[in-house]
């Protein structure tokens, strides 16, 4: 992608200022069934990976996963949360699991578990610098498990299993979208350990009425070359551009010769859903006797910490007894 495109057909693109680099910016190609989103993460991503001493490759993988969750939730009509989860199928894998979540309000969080129990494992992580290297720790292609989990507020949860069809997260998710929803999808993801970004473009099916109108009105005819053209353009975007450029600068550079329309962007922020009330519910599941034993073993205080945000909730003997007295 070159700077030359920046100077063409300015009037065709109606975009907003997204100088704040924690946004999801939707866009449409006018008079076509194409929609897309660009996600940029900076402060929210930095807060996420600051919670634990992640190896560099896992930092970058979590950046791609956060970006992907923020992109894909824009394609589903729910009030709730969407998460992407990776689970290793190999006990010798250095990556146990990883997950990233985004809700409909743009609140994101992520977490990963990895092995670094000896010098050999630590050195192995030190030699990895890319997200795809951490992704490869799931095992060979076809191994490991990828999930998309959707939790509607007050509704039944849904889990989709993503085929490990490629050696990177973006292509696996694009393949899943095409296979499960029958919607041609392009996904590019990037993370440099400091910032993250990505783009998703989809060709939505036309309704029967839209198809009839296109056939009857030559001016509203289907652009048969549109998806091929957009595919070529989208594949030109560089990882460094996805992690450093403003969301609408990316859209403009790629598609400035198309009629692009963009609504207001959605702000993305780091946040956590943990609470003292949820910890109390977990203690109820443990049972009073076992919870009191833990209090005694831990010197009079039962501490429960959140891996996402590092918040620590403390319960003494009186607190535990109060939970079961209610």
PDB file of N, CA and C in Angstrom, residues 52-155:
ATOM      1  N   UNK A  52       0.312  -9.023  33.711  1.00  0.00           N
ATOM      2  CA  UNK A  52       1.178 -10.172  33.957  1.00  0.00           C
ATOM      3  C   UNK A  52       2.466 -10.031  33.145  1.00  0.00           C
ATOM      4  N   UNK A  53       3.549 -10.706  33.568  1.00  0.00           N
ATOM      5  CA  UNK A  53       4.830 -10.619  32.825  1.00  0.00           C
ATOM      6  C   UNK A  53       4.839 -11.545  31.620  1.00  0.00           C
ATOM      7  N   UNK A  54       3.989 -11.242  30.645  1.00  0.00           N
ATOM      8  CA  UNK A  54       3.855 -12.110  29.482  1.00  0.00           C
ATOM      9  C   UNK A  54       5.126 -12.124  28.632  1.00  0.00           C
ATOM     10  N   UNK A  55       5.495 -13.281  28.077  1.00  0.00           N
ATOM     11  CA  UNK A  55       6.543 -13.301  27.048  1.00  0.00           C
ATOM     12  C   UNK A  55       6.095 -12.484  25.839  1.00  0.00           C
ATOM     13  N   UNK A  56       7.058 -11.997  25.075  1.00  0.00           N
ATOM     14  CA  UNK A  56       6.756 -11.109  23.951  1.00  0.00           C
ATOM     15  C   UNK A  56       5.779 -11.744  22.960  1.00  0.00           C
ATOM     16  N   UNK A  57       5.973 -13.015  22.637  1.00  0.00           N
ATOM     17  CA  UNK A  57       5.105 -13.659  21.653  1.00  0.00           C
ATOM     18  C   UNK A  57       3.666 -13.739  22.146  1.00  0.00           C
ATOM     19  N   UNK A  58       3.477 -13.971  23.446  1.00  0.00           N
ATOM     20  CA  UNK A  58       2.118 -14.022  23.995  1.00  0.00           C
ATOM     21  C   UNK A  58       1.508 -12.623  24.028  1.00  0.00           C
ATOM     22  N   UNK A  59       2.294 -11.601  24.330  1.00  0.00           N
ATOM     23  CA  UNK A  59       1.787 -10.228  24.267  1.00  0.00           C
ATOM     24  C   UNK A  59       1.187  -9.949  22.891  1.00  0.00           C
ATOM     25  N   UNK A  60       1.918 -10.338  21.873  1.00  0.00           N
ATOM     26  CA  UNK A  60       1.468 -10.056  20.508  1.00  0.00           C
ATOM     27  C   UNK A  60       0.264 -10.913  20.136  1.00  0.00           C
ATOM     28  N   UNK A  61       0.259 -12.168  20.584  1.00  0.00           N
ATOM     29  CA  UNK A  61      -0.896 -13.014  20.318  1.00  0.00           C
ATOM     30  C   UNK A  61      -2.139 -12.463  20.999  1.00  0.00           C
ATOM     31  N   UNK A  62      -2.017 -12.012  22.237  1.00  0.00           N
ATOM     32  CA  UNK A  62      -3.167 -11.425  22.928  1.00  0.00           C
ATOM     33  C   UNK A  62      -3.635 -10.156  22.230  1.00  0.00           C
ATOM     34  N   UNK A  63      -2.694  -9.395  21.662  1.00  0.00           N
ATOM     35  CA  UNK A  63      -3.086  -8.211  20.895  1.00  0.00           C
ATOM     36  C   UNK A  63      -3.931  -8.581  19.687  1.00  0.00           C
ATOM     37  N   UNK A  64      -3.534  -9.638  18.985  1.00  0.00           N
ATOM     38  CA  UNK A  64      -4.321 -10.093  17.836  1.00  0.00           C
ATOM     39  C   UNK A  64      -5.677 -10.630  18.286  1.00  0.00           C
ATOM     40  N   UNK A  65      -5.704 -11.352  19.401  1.00  0.00           N
ATOM     41  CA  UNK A  65      -6.953 -11.924  19.886  1.00  0.00           C
ATOM     42  C   UNK A  65      -7.928 -10.834  20.339  1.00  0.00           C
ATOM     43  N   UNK A  66      -7.419  -9.824  21.039  1.00  0.00           N
ATOM     44  CA  UNK A  66      -8.267  -8.696  21.449  1.00  0.00           C
ATOM     45  C   UNK A  66      -8.837  -7.976  20.234  1.00  0.00           C
ATOM     46  N   UNK A  67      -7.994  -7.768  19.236  1.00  0.00           N
ATOM     47  CA  UNK A  67      -8.446  -7.112  18.012  1.00  0.00           C
ATOM     48  C   UNK A  67      -9.513  -7.945  17.324  1.00  0.00           C
ATOM     49  N   UNK A  68      -9.268  -9.255  17.238  1.00  0.00           N
ATOM     50  CA  UNK A  68     -10.221 -10.140  16.573  1.00  0.00           C
ATOM     51  C   UNK A  68     -11.566 -10.163  17.292  1.00  0.00           C
ATOM     52  N   UNK A  69     -11.549 -10.261  18.617  1.00  0.00           N
ATOM     53  CA  UNK A  69     -12.807 -10.258  19.376  1.00  0.00           C
ATOM     54  C   UNK A  69     -13.560  -8.948  19.162  1.00  0.00           C
ATOM     55  N   UNK A  70     -12.827  -7.839  19.104  1.00  0.00           N
ATOM     56  CA  UNK A  70     -13.449  -6.530  18.902  1.00  0.00           C
ATOM     57  C   UNK A  70     -14.020  -6.382  17.498  1.00  0.00           C
ATOM     58  N   UNK A  71     -13.405  -7.044  16.524  1.00  0.00           N
ATOM     59  CA  UNK A  71     -13.922  -7.028  15.159  1.00  0.00           C
ATOM     60  C   UNK A  71     -15.150  -7.921  15.013  1.00  0.00           C
ATOM     61  N   UNK A  72     -15.055  -9.143  15.516  1.00  0.00           N
ATOM     62  CA  UNK A  72     -16.113 -10.124  15.269  1.00  0.00           C
ATOM     63  C   UNK A  72     -17.396  -9.790  16.012  1.00  0.00           C
ATOM     64  N   UNK A  73     -17.284  -9.191  17.211  1.00  0.00           N
ATOM     65  CA  UNK A  73     -18.527  -8.851  17.924  1.00  0.00           C
ATOM     66  C   UNK A  73     -19.339  -7.829  17.133  1.00  0.00           C
ATOM     67  N   UNK A  74     -18.680  -7.072  16.278  1.00  0.00           N
ATOM     68  CA  UNK A  74     -19.396  -6.128  15.426  1.00  0.00           C
ATOM     69  C   UNK A  74     -20.209  -6.801  14.336  1.00  0.00           C
ATOM     70  N   UNK A  75     -19.996  -8.102  14.133  1.00  0.00           N
ATOM     71  CA  UNK A  75     -20.728  -8.818  13.084  1.00  0.00           C
ATOM     72  C   UNK A  75     -21.940  -9.558  13.632  1.00  0.00           C
ATOM     73  N   UNK A  76     -22.116  -9.590  14.945  1.00  0.00           N
ATOM     74  CA  UNK A  76     -23.244 -10.309  15.546  1.00  0.00           C
ATOM     75  C   UNK A  76     -24.150  -9.313  16.266  1.00  0.00           C
ATOM     76  N   UNK A  77     -25.440  -9.576  16.226  1.00  0.00           N
ATOM     77  CA  UNK A  77     -26.419  -8.684  16.846  1.00  0.00           C
ATOM     78  C   UNK A  77     -26.791  -9.229  18.215  1.00  0.00           C
ATOM     79  N   UNK A  78     -25.976  -8.896  19.214  1.00  0.00           N
ATOM     80  CA  UNK A  78     -26.250  -9.331  20.583  1.00  0.00           C
ATOM     81  C   UNK A  78     -25.965  -8.191  21.548  1.00  0.00           C
ATOM     82  N   UNK A  79     -26.630  -8.224  22.679  1.00  0.00           N
ATOM     83  CA  UNK A  79     -26.237  -7.439  23.829  1.00  0.00           C
ATOM     84  C   UNK A  79     -25.571  -8.415  24.779  1.00  0.00           C
ATOM     85  N   UNK A  80     -24.264  -8.365  24.838  1.00  0.00           N
ATOM     86  CA  UNK A  80     -23.548  -9.326  25.650  1.00  0.00           C
ATOM     87  C   UNK A  80     -22.071  -9.311  25.344  1.00  0.00           C
ATOM     88  N   UNK A  81     -21.431 -10.477  25.447  1.00  0.00           N
ATOM     89  CA  UNK A  81     -19.984 -10.583  25.305  1.00  0.00           C
ATOM     90  C   UNK A  81     -19.616 -11.649  24.275  1.00  0.00           C
ATOM     91  N   UNK A  82     -18.501 -11.420  23.616  1.00  0.00           N
ATOM     92  CA  UNK A  82     -17.941 -12.406  22.709  1.00  0.00           C
ATOM     93  C   UNK A  82     -16.478 -12.623  23.088  1.00  0.00           C
ATOM     94  N   UNK A  83     -16.081 -13.878  23.181  1.00  0.00           N
ATOM     95  CA  UNK A  83     -14.693 -14.172  23.511  1.00  0.00           C
ATOM     96  C   UNK A  83     -14.109 -15.169  22.522  1.00  0.00           C
ATOM     97  N   UNK A  84     -12.812 -15.080  22.336  1.00  0.00           N
ATOM     98  CA  UNK A  84     -12.050 -16.039  21.538  1.00  0.00           C
ATOM     99  C   UNK A  84     -11.123 -16.770  22.483  1.00  0.00           C
ATOM    100  N   UNK A  85     -11.113 -18.093  22.404  1.00  0.00           N
ATOM    101  CA  UNK A  85     -10.314 -18.897  23.323  1.00  0.00           C
ATOM    102  C   UNK A  85      -9.470 -19.888  22.553  1.00  0.00           C
ATOM    103  N   UNK A  86      -8.216 -19.996  22.945  1.00  0.00           N
ATOM    104  CA  UNK A  86      -7.299 -20.981  22.390  1.00  0.00           C
ATOM    105  C   UNK A  86      -6.937 -21.968  23.488  1.00  0.00           C
ATOM    106  N   UNK A  87      -6.954 -23.255  23.159  1.00  0.00           N
ATOM    107  CA  UNK A  87      -6.661 -24.286  24.148  1.00  0.00           C
ATOM    108  C   UNK A  87      -5.700 -25.302  23.530  1.00  0.00           C
ATOM    109  N   UNK A  88      -4.555 -25.493  24.161  1.00  0.00           N
ATOM    110  CA  UNK A  88      -3.601 -26.460  23.649  1.00  0.00           C
ATOM    111  C   UNK A  88      -4.091 -27.881  23.901  1.00  0.00           C
ATOM    112  N   UNK A  89      -3.831 -28.755  22.940  1.00  0.00           N
ATOM    113  CA  UNK A  89      -4.173 -30.163  23.090  1.00  0.00           C
ATOM    114  C   UNK A  89      -2.960 -30.996  23.478  1.00  0.00           C
ATOM    115  N   UNK A  90      -1.824 -30.349  23.635  1.00  0.00           N
ATOM    116  CA  UNK A  90      -0.564 -31.042  23.919  1.00  0.00           C
ATOM    117  C   UNK A  90      -0.055 -30.632  25.287  1.00  0.00           C
ATOM    118  N   UNK A  91       0.145 -31.601  26.174  1.00  0.00           N
ATOM    119  CA  UNK A  91       0.619 -31.294  27.528  1.00  0.00           C
ATOM    120  C   UNK A  91       2.032 -30.723  27.529  1.00  0.00           C
ATOM    121  N   UNK A  92       2.775 -30.943  26.447  1.00  0.00           N
ATOM    122  CA  UNK A  92       4.134 -30.407  26.345  1.00  0.00           C
ATOM    123  C   UNK A  92       4.169 -29.002  25.749  1.00  0.00           C
ATOM    124  N   UNK A  93       3.029 -28.487  25.337  1.00  0.00           N
ATOM    125  CA  UNK A  93       2.982 -27.148  24.747  1.00  0.00           C
ATOM    126  C   UNK A  93       3.374 -26.096  25.787  1.00  0.00           C
ATOM    127  N   UNK A  94       4.066 -25.069  25.329  1.00  0.00           N
ATOM    128  CA  UNK A  94       4.453 -23.979  26.234  1.00  0.00           C
ATOM    129  C   UNK A  94       3.286 -23.042  26.522  1.00  0.00           C
ATOM    130  N   UNK A  95       2.287 -23.041  25.647  1.00  0.00           N
ATOM    131  CA  UNK A  95       1.091 -22.225  25.852  1.00  0.00           C
ATOM    132  C   UNK A  95      -0.039 -23.138  26.304  1.00  0.00           C
ATOM    133  N   UNK A  96      -0.556 -22.898  27.506  1.00  0.00           N
ATOM    134  CA  UNK A  96      -1.667 -23.712  28.002  1.00  0.00           C
ATOM    135  C   UNK A  96      -2.974 -23.281  27.351  1.00  0.00           C
ATOM    136  N   UNK A  97      -3.285 -21.994  27.502  1.00  0.00           N
ATOM    137  CA  UNK A  97      -4.504 -21.449  26.914  1.00  0.00           C
ATOM    138  C   UNK A  97      -4.403 -19.928  26.877  1.00  0.00           C
ATOM    139  N   UNK A  98      -5.274 -19.336  26.088  1.00  0.00           N
ATOM    140  CA  UNK A  98      -5.359 -17.873  26.012  1.00  0.00           C
ATOM    141  C   UNK A  98      -6.785 -17.498  25.649  1.00  0.00           C
ATOM    142  N   UNK A  99      -7.245 -16.363  26.155  1.00  0.00           N
ATOM    143  CA  UNK A  99      -8.586 -15.892  25.799  1.00  0.00           C
ATOM    144  C   UNK A  99      -8.615 -14.378  25.759  1.00  0.00           C
ATOM    145  N   UNK A 100      -9.483 -13.864  24.911  1.00  0.00           N
ATOM    146  CA  UNK A 100      -9.698 -12.416  24.800  1.00  0.00           C
ATOM    147  C   UNK A 100     -11.178 -12.174  24.622  1.00  0.00           C
ATOM    148  N   UNK A 101     -11.656 -11.087  25.198  1.00  0.00           N
ATOM    149  CA  UNK A 101     -13.102 -10.836  25.249  1.00  0.00           C
ATOM    150  C   UNK A 101     -13.400  -9.375  24.936  1.00  0.00           C
ATOM    151  N   UNK A 102     -14.520  -9.171  24.267  1.00  0.00           N
ATOM    152  CA  UNK A 102     -15.038  -7.820  24.032  1.00  0.00           C
ATOM    153  C   UNK A 102     -16.542  -7.863  24.220  1.00  0.00           C
ATOM    154  N   UNK A 103     -17.097  -6.856  24.893  1.00  0.00           N
ATOM    155  CA  UNK A 103     -18.557  -6.816  25.010  1.00  0.00           C
ATOM    156  C   UNK A 103     -19.132  -5.752  24.086  1.00  0.00           C
ATOM    157  N   UNK A 104     -20.459  -5.675  24.051  1.00  0.00           N
ATOM    158  CA  UNK A 104     -21.125  -4.798  23.090  1.00  0.00           C
ATOM    159  C   UNK A 104     -20.855  -3.324  23.375  1.00  0.00           C
ATOM    160  N   UNK A 105     -20.391  -3.021  24.590  1.00  0.00           N
ATOM    161  CA  UNK A 105     -20.052  -1.636  24.942  1.00  0.00           C
ATOM    162  C   UNK A 105     -18.598  -1.299  24.656  1.00  0.00           C
ATOM    163  N   UNK A 106     -17.854  -2.251  24.108  1.00  0.00           N
ATOM    164  CA  UNK A 106     -16.460  -1.979  23.772  1.00  0.00           C
ATOM    165  C   UNK A 106     -15.485  -2.196  24.911  1.00  0.00           C
ATOM    166  N   UNK A 107     -15.889  -2.926  25.952  1.00  0.00           N
ATOM    167  CA  UNK A 107     -15.001  -3.230  27.064  1.00  0.00           C
ATOM    168  C   UNK A 107     -14.231  -4.504  26.727  1.00  0.00           C
ATOM    169  N   UNK A 108     -12.910  -4.435  26.786  1.00  0.00           N
ATOM    170  CA  UNK A 108     -12.082  -5.576  26.407  1.00  0.00           C
ATOM    171  C   UNK A 108     -11.224  -6.039  27.581  1.00  0.00           C
ATOM    172  N   UNK A 109     -10.863  -7.314  27.539  1.00  0.00           N
ATOM    173  CA  UNK A 109      -9.913  -7.875  28.497  1.00  0.00           C
ATOM    174  C   UNK A 109      -9.353  -9.167  27.913  1.00  0.00           C
ATOM    175  N   UNK A 110      -8.217  -9.635  28.452  1.00  0.00           N
ATOM    176  CA  UNK A 110      -7.597 -10.856  27.937  1.00  0.00           C
ATOM    177  C   UNK A 110      -6.722 -11.466  29.013  1.00  0.00           C
ATOM    178  N   UNK A 111      -6.412 -12.752  28.826  1.00  0.00           N
ATOM    179  CA  UNK A 111      -5.628 -13.489  29.809  1.00  0.00           C
ATOM    180  C   UNK A 111      -5.021 -14.710  29.121  1.00  0.00           C
ATOM    181  N   UNK A 112      -3.848 -15.123  29.585  1.00  0.00           N
ATOM    182  CA  UNK A 112      -3.210 -16.321  29.042  1.00  0.00           C
ATOM    183  C   UNK A 112      -2.468 -17.056  30.144  1.00  0.00           C
ATOM    184  N   UNK A 113      -2.297 -18.352  29.936  1.00  0.00           N
ATOM    185  CA  UNK A 113      -1.526 -19.197  30.845  1.00  0.00           C
ATOM    186  C   UNK A 113      -0.444 -19.894  30.041  1.00  0.00           C
ATOM    187  N   UNK A 114       0.780 -19.869  30.542  1.00  0.00           N
ATOM    188  CA  UNK A 114       1.897 -20.446  29.804  1.00  0.00           C
ATOM    189  C   UNK A 114       2.866 -21.123  30.771  1.00  0.00           C
ATOM    190  N   UNK A 115       3.738 -21.951  30.209  1.00  0.00           N
ATOM    191  CA  UNK A 115       4.737 -22.669  31.010  1.00  0.00           C
ATOM    192  C   UNK A 115       6.074 -21.944  30.918  1.00  0.00           C
ATOM    193  N   UNK A 116       6.658 -21.664  32.063  1.00  0.00           N
ATOM    194  CA  UNK A 116       8.010 -21.108  32.142  1.00  0.00           C
ATOM    195  C   UNK A 116       8.614 -21.596  33.453  1.00  0.00           C
ATOM    196  N   UNK A 117       8.635 -22.927  33.604  1.00  0.00           N
ATOM    197  CA  UNK A 117       9.004 -23.540  34.879  1.00  0.00           C
ATOM    198  C   UNK A 117      10.481 -23.860  34.993  1.00  0.00           C
ATOM    199  N   UNK A 118      11.211 -23.776  33.893  1.00  0.00           N
ATOM    200  CA  UNK A 118      12.639 -24.089  33.950  1.00  0.00           C
ATOM    201  C   UNK A 118      13.381 -23.236  32.931  1.00  0.00           C
ATOM    202  N   UNK A 119      14.706 -23.312  32.969  1.00  0.00           N
ATOM    203  CA  UNK A 119      15.530 -22.475  32.089  1.00  0.00           C
ATOM    204  C   UNK A 119      15.264 -22.761  30.617  1.00  0.00           C
ATOM    205  N   UNK A 120      15.014 -24.016  30.285  1.00  0.00           N
ATOM    206  CA  UNK A 120      14.771 -24.371  28.888  1.00  0.00           C
ATOM    207  C   UNK A 120      13.494 -23.723  28.364  1.00  0.00           C
ATOM    208  N   UNK A 121      12.441 -23.757  29.156  1.00  0.00           N
ATOM    209  CA  UNK A 121      11.179 -23.142  28.736  1.00  0.00           C
ATOM    210  C   UNK A 121      11.303 -21.626  28.672  1.00  0.00           C
ATOM    211  N   UNK A 122      11.986 -21.044  29.627  1.00  0.00           N
ATOM    212  CA  UNK A 122      12.184 -19.588  29.623  1.00  0.00           C
ATOM    213  C   UNK A 122      12.978 -19.166  28.399  1.00  0.00           C
ATOM    214  N   UNK A 123      14.013 -19.926  28.080  1.00  0.00           N
ATOM    215  CA  UNK A 123      14.826 -19.605  26.901  1.00  0.00           C
ATOM    216  C   UNK A 123      14.011 -19.744  25.620  1.00  0.00           C
ATOM    217  N   UNK A 124      13.141 -20.767  25.589  1.00  0.00           N
ATOM    218  CA  UNK A 124      12.293 -20.951  24.403  1.00  0.00           C
ATOM    219  C   UNK A 124      11.402 -19.740  24.182  1.00  0.00           C
ATOM    220  N   UNK A 125      10.815 -19.223  25.246  1.00  0.00           N
ATOM    221  CA  UNK A 125       9.984 -18.019  25.114  1.00  0.00           C
ATOM    222  C   UNK A 125      10.822 -16.805  24.725  1.00  0.00           C
ATOM    223  N   UNK A 126      12.031 -16.717  25.267  1.00  0.00           N
ATOM    224  CA  UNK A 126      12.899 -15.580  24.931  1.00  0.00           C
ATOM    225  C   UNK A 126      13.237 -15.543  23.444  1.00  0.00           C
ATOM    226  N   UNK A 127      13.222 -16.721  22.810  1.00  0.00           N
ATOM    227  CA  UNK A 127      13.563 -16.790  21.391  1.00  0.00           C
ATOM    228  C   UNK A 127      12.357 -16.560  20.479  1.00  0.00           C
ATOM    229  N   UNK A 128      11.173 -16.395  21.058  1.00  0.00           N
ATOM    230  CA  UNK A 128       9.969 -16.128  20.265  1.00  0.00           C
ATOM    231  C   UNK A 128       9.633 -14.644  20.339  1.00  0.00           C
ATOM    232  N   UNK A 129       9.330 -14.064  19.189  1.00  0.00           N
ATOM    233  CA  UNK A 129       8.992 -12.638  19.170  1.00  0.00           C
ATOM    234  C   UNK A 129       7.703 -12.340  18.424  1.00  0.00           C
ATOM    235  N   UNK A 130       7.085 -13.345  17.782  1.00  0.00           N
ATOM    236  CA  UNK A 130       5.923 -13.089  16.946  1.00  0.00           C
ATOM    237  C   UNK A 130       4.689 -13.821  17.471  1.00  0.00           C
ATOM    238  N   UNK A 131       3.517 -13.261  17.177  1.00  0.00           N
ATOM    239  CA  UNK A 131       2.257 -13.871  17.603  1.00  0.00           C
ATOM    240  C   UNK A 131       2.092 -15.275  17.030  1.00  0.00           C
ATOM    241  N   UNK A 132       2.495 -15.472  15.776  1.00  0.00           N
ATOM    242  CA  UNK A 132       2.319 -16.776  15.144  1.00  0.00           C
ATOM    243  C   UNK A 132       3.154 -17.862  15.807  1.00  0.00           C
ATOM    244  N   UNK A 133       4.253 -17.470  16.454  1.00  0.00           N
ATOM    245  CA  UNK A 133       5.067 -18.453  17.160  1.00  0.00           C
ATOM    246  C   UNK A 133       4.346 -18.938  18.420  1.00  0.00           C
ATOM    247  N   UNK A 134       3.686 -18.014  19.115  1.00  0.00           N
ATOM    248  CA  UNK A 134       2.876 -18.425  20.275  1.00  0.00           C
ATOM    249  C   UNK A 134       1.679 -19.240  19.813  1.00  0.00           C
ATOM    250  N   UNK A 135       1.060 -18.836  18.695  1.00  0.00           N
ATOM    251  CA  UNK A 135      -0.079 -19.569  18.143  1.00  0.00           C
ATOM    252  C   UNK A 135       0.325 -20.999  17.785  1.00  0.00           C
ATOM    253  N   UNK A 136       1.542 -21.169  17.301  1.00  0.00           N
ATOM    254  CA  UNK A 136       2.022 -22.498  16.909  1.00  0.00           C
ATOM    255  C   UNK A 136       2.165 -23.430  18.104  1.00  0.00           C
ATOM    256  N   UNK A 137       2.231 -22.882  19.313  1.00  0.00           N
ATOM    257  CA  UNK A 137       2.338 -23.709  20.508  1.00  0.00           C
ATOM    258  C   UNK A 137       1.055 -24.492  20.790  1.00  0.00           C
ATOM    259  N   UNK A 138      -0.005 -24.200  20.044  1.00  0.00           N
ATOM    260  CA  UNK A 138      -1.205 -25.033  20.147  1.00  0.00           C
ATOM    261  C   UNK A 138      -0.938 -26.429  19.607  1.00  0.00           C
ATOM    262  N   UNK A 139       0.088 -26.573  18.795  1.00  0.00           N
ATOM    263  CA  UNK A 139       0.400 -27.847  18.156  1.00  0.00           C
ATOM    264  C   UNK A 139       0.422 -27.678  16.651  1.00  0.00           C
ATOM    265  N   UNK A 140       0.615 -28.776  15.952  1.00  0.00           N
ATOM    266  CA  UNK A 140       0.634 -28.749  14.489  1.00  0.00           C
ATOM    267  C   UNK A 140      -0.736 -28.360  13.951  1.00  0.00           C
ATOM    268  N   UNK A 141      -0.750 -27.939  12.686  1.00  0.00           N
ATOM    269  CA  UNK A 141      -2.025 -27.559  12.064  1.00  0.00           C
ATOM    270  C   UNK A 141      -3.021 -28.710  12.183  1.00  0.00           C
ATOM    271  N   UNK A 142      -4.217 -28.377  12.619  1.00  0.00           N
ATOM    272  CA  UNK A 142      -5.227 -29.386  12.875  1.00  0.00           C
ATOM    273  C   UNK A 142      -5.310 -29.778  14.338  1.00  0.00           C
ATOM    274  N   UNK A 143      -4.298 -29.409  15.126  1.00  0.00           N
ATOM    275  CA  UNK A 143      -4.305 -29.698  16.554  1.00  0.00           C
ATOM    276  C   UNK A 143      -4.638 -28.435  17.344  1.00  0.00           C
ATOM    277  N   UNK A 144      -4.853 -28.616  18.645  1.00  0.00           N
ATOM    278  CA  UNK A 144      -5.268 -27.491  19.461  1.00  0.00           C
ATOM    279  C   UNK A 144      -6.719 -27.157  19.173  1.00  0.00           C
ATOM    280  N   UNK A 145      -7.312 -26.374  20.029  1.00  0.00           N
ATOM    281  CA  UNK A 145      -8.730 -26.057  19.892  1.00  0.00           C
ATOM    282  C   UNK A 145      -8.918 -24.550  19.936  1.00  0.00           C
ATOM    283  N   UNK A 146      -9.728 -24.026  19.021  1.00  0.00           N
ATOM    284  CA  UNK A 146     -10.109 -22.618  19.002  1.00  0.00           C
ATOM    285  C   UNK A 146     -11.617 -22.533  19.166  1.00  0.00           C
ATOM    286  N   UNK A 147     -12.045 -21.623  20.036  1.00  0.00           N
ATOM    287  CA  UNK A 147     -13.471 -21.426  20.267  1.00  0.00           C
ATOM    288  C   UNK A 147     -13.836 -19.968  20.050  1.00  0.00           C
ATOM    289  N   UNK A 148     -15.059 -19.744  19.600  1.00  0.00           N
ATOM    290  CA  UNK A 148     -15.701 -18.433  19.718  1.00  0.00           C
ATOM    291  C   UNK A 148     -16.894 -18.624  20.644  1.00  0.00           C
ATOM    292  N   UNK A 149     -16.893 -17.917  21.744  1.00  0.00           N
ATOM    293  CA  UNK A 149     -17.964 -18.017  22.731  1.00  0.00           C
ATOM    294  C   UNK A 149     -18.795 -16.740  22.720  1.00  0.00           C
ATOM    295  N   UNK A 150     -20.103 -16.885  22.635  1.00  0.00           N
ATOM    296  CA  UNK A 150     -21.013 -15.742  22.658  1.00  0.00           C
ATOM    297  C   UNK A 150     -21.936 -15.886  23.869  1.00  0.00           C
ATOM    298  N   UNK A 151     -21.939 -14.870  24.726  1.00  0.00           N
ATOM    299  CA  UNK A 151     -22.766 -14.887  25.921  1.00  0.00           C
ATOM    300  C   UNK A 151     -23.724 -13.696  25.886  1.00  0.00           C
ATOM    301  N   UNK A 152     -24.941 -13.883  25.369  1.00  0.00           N
ATOM    302  CA  UNK A 152     -25.918 -12.788  25.376  1.00  0.00           C
ATOM    303  C   UNK A 152     -26.363 -12.483  26.801  1.00  0.00           C
ATOM    304  N   UNK A 153     -26.648 -11.236  27.087  1.00  0.00           N
ATOM    305  CA  UNK A 153     -27.174 -10.869  28.397  1.00  0.00           C
ATOM    306  C   UNK A 153     -28.560 -11.499  28.567  1.00  0.00           C
ATOM    307  N   UNK A 154     -28.667 -12.383  29.527  1.00  0.00           N
ATOM    308  CA  UNK A 154     -29.951 -13.008  29.794  1.00  0.00           C
ATOM    309  C   UNK A 154     -30.350 -14.077  28.804  1.00  0.00           C
ATOM    310  N   UNK A 155     -29.439 -14.467  27.920  1.00  0.00           N
ATOM    311  CA  UNK A 155     -29.775 -15.467  26.909  1.00  0.00           C
ATOM    312  C   UNK A 155     -28.917 -16.704  27.034  1.00  0.00           C
TER     313      UNK A 155
END
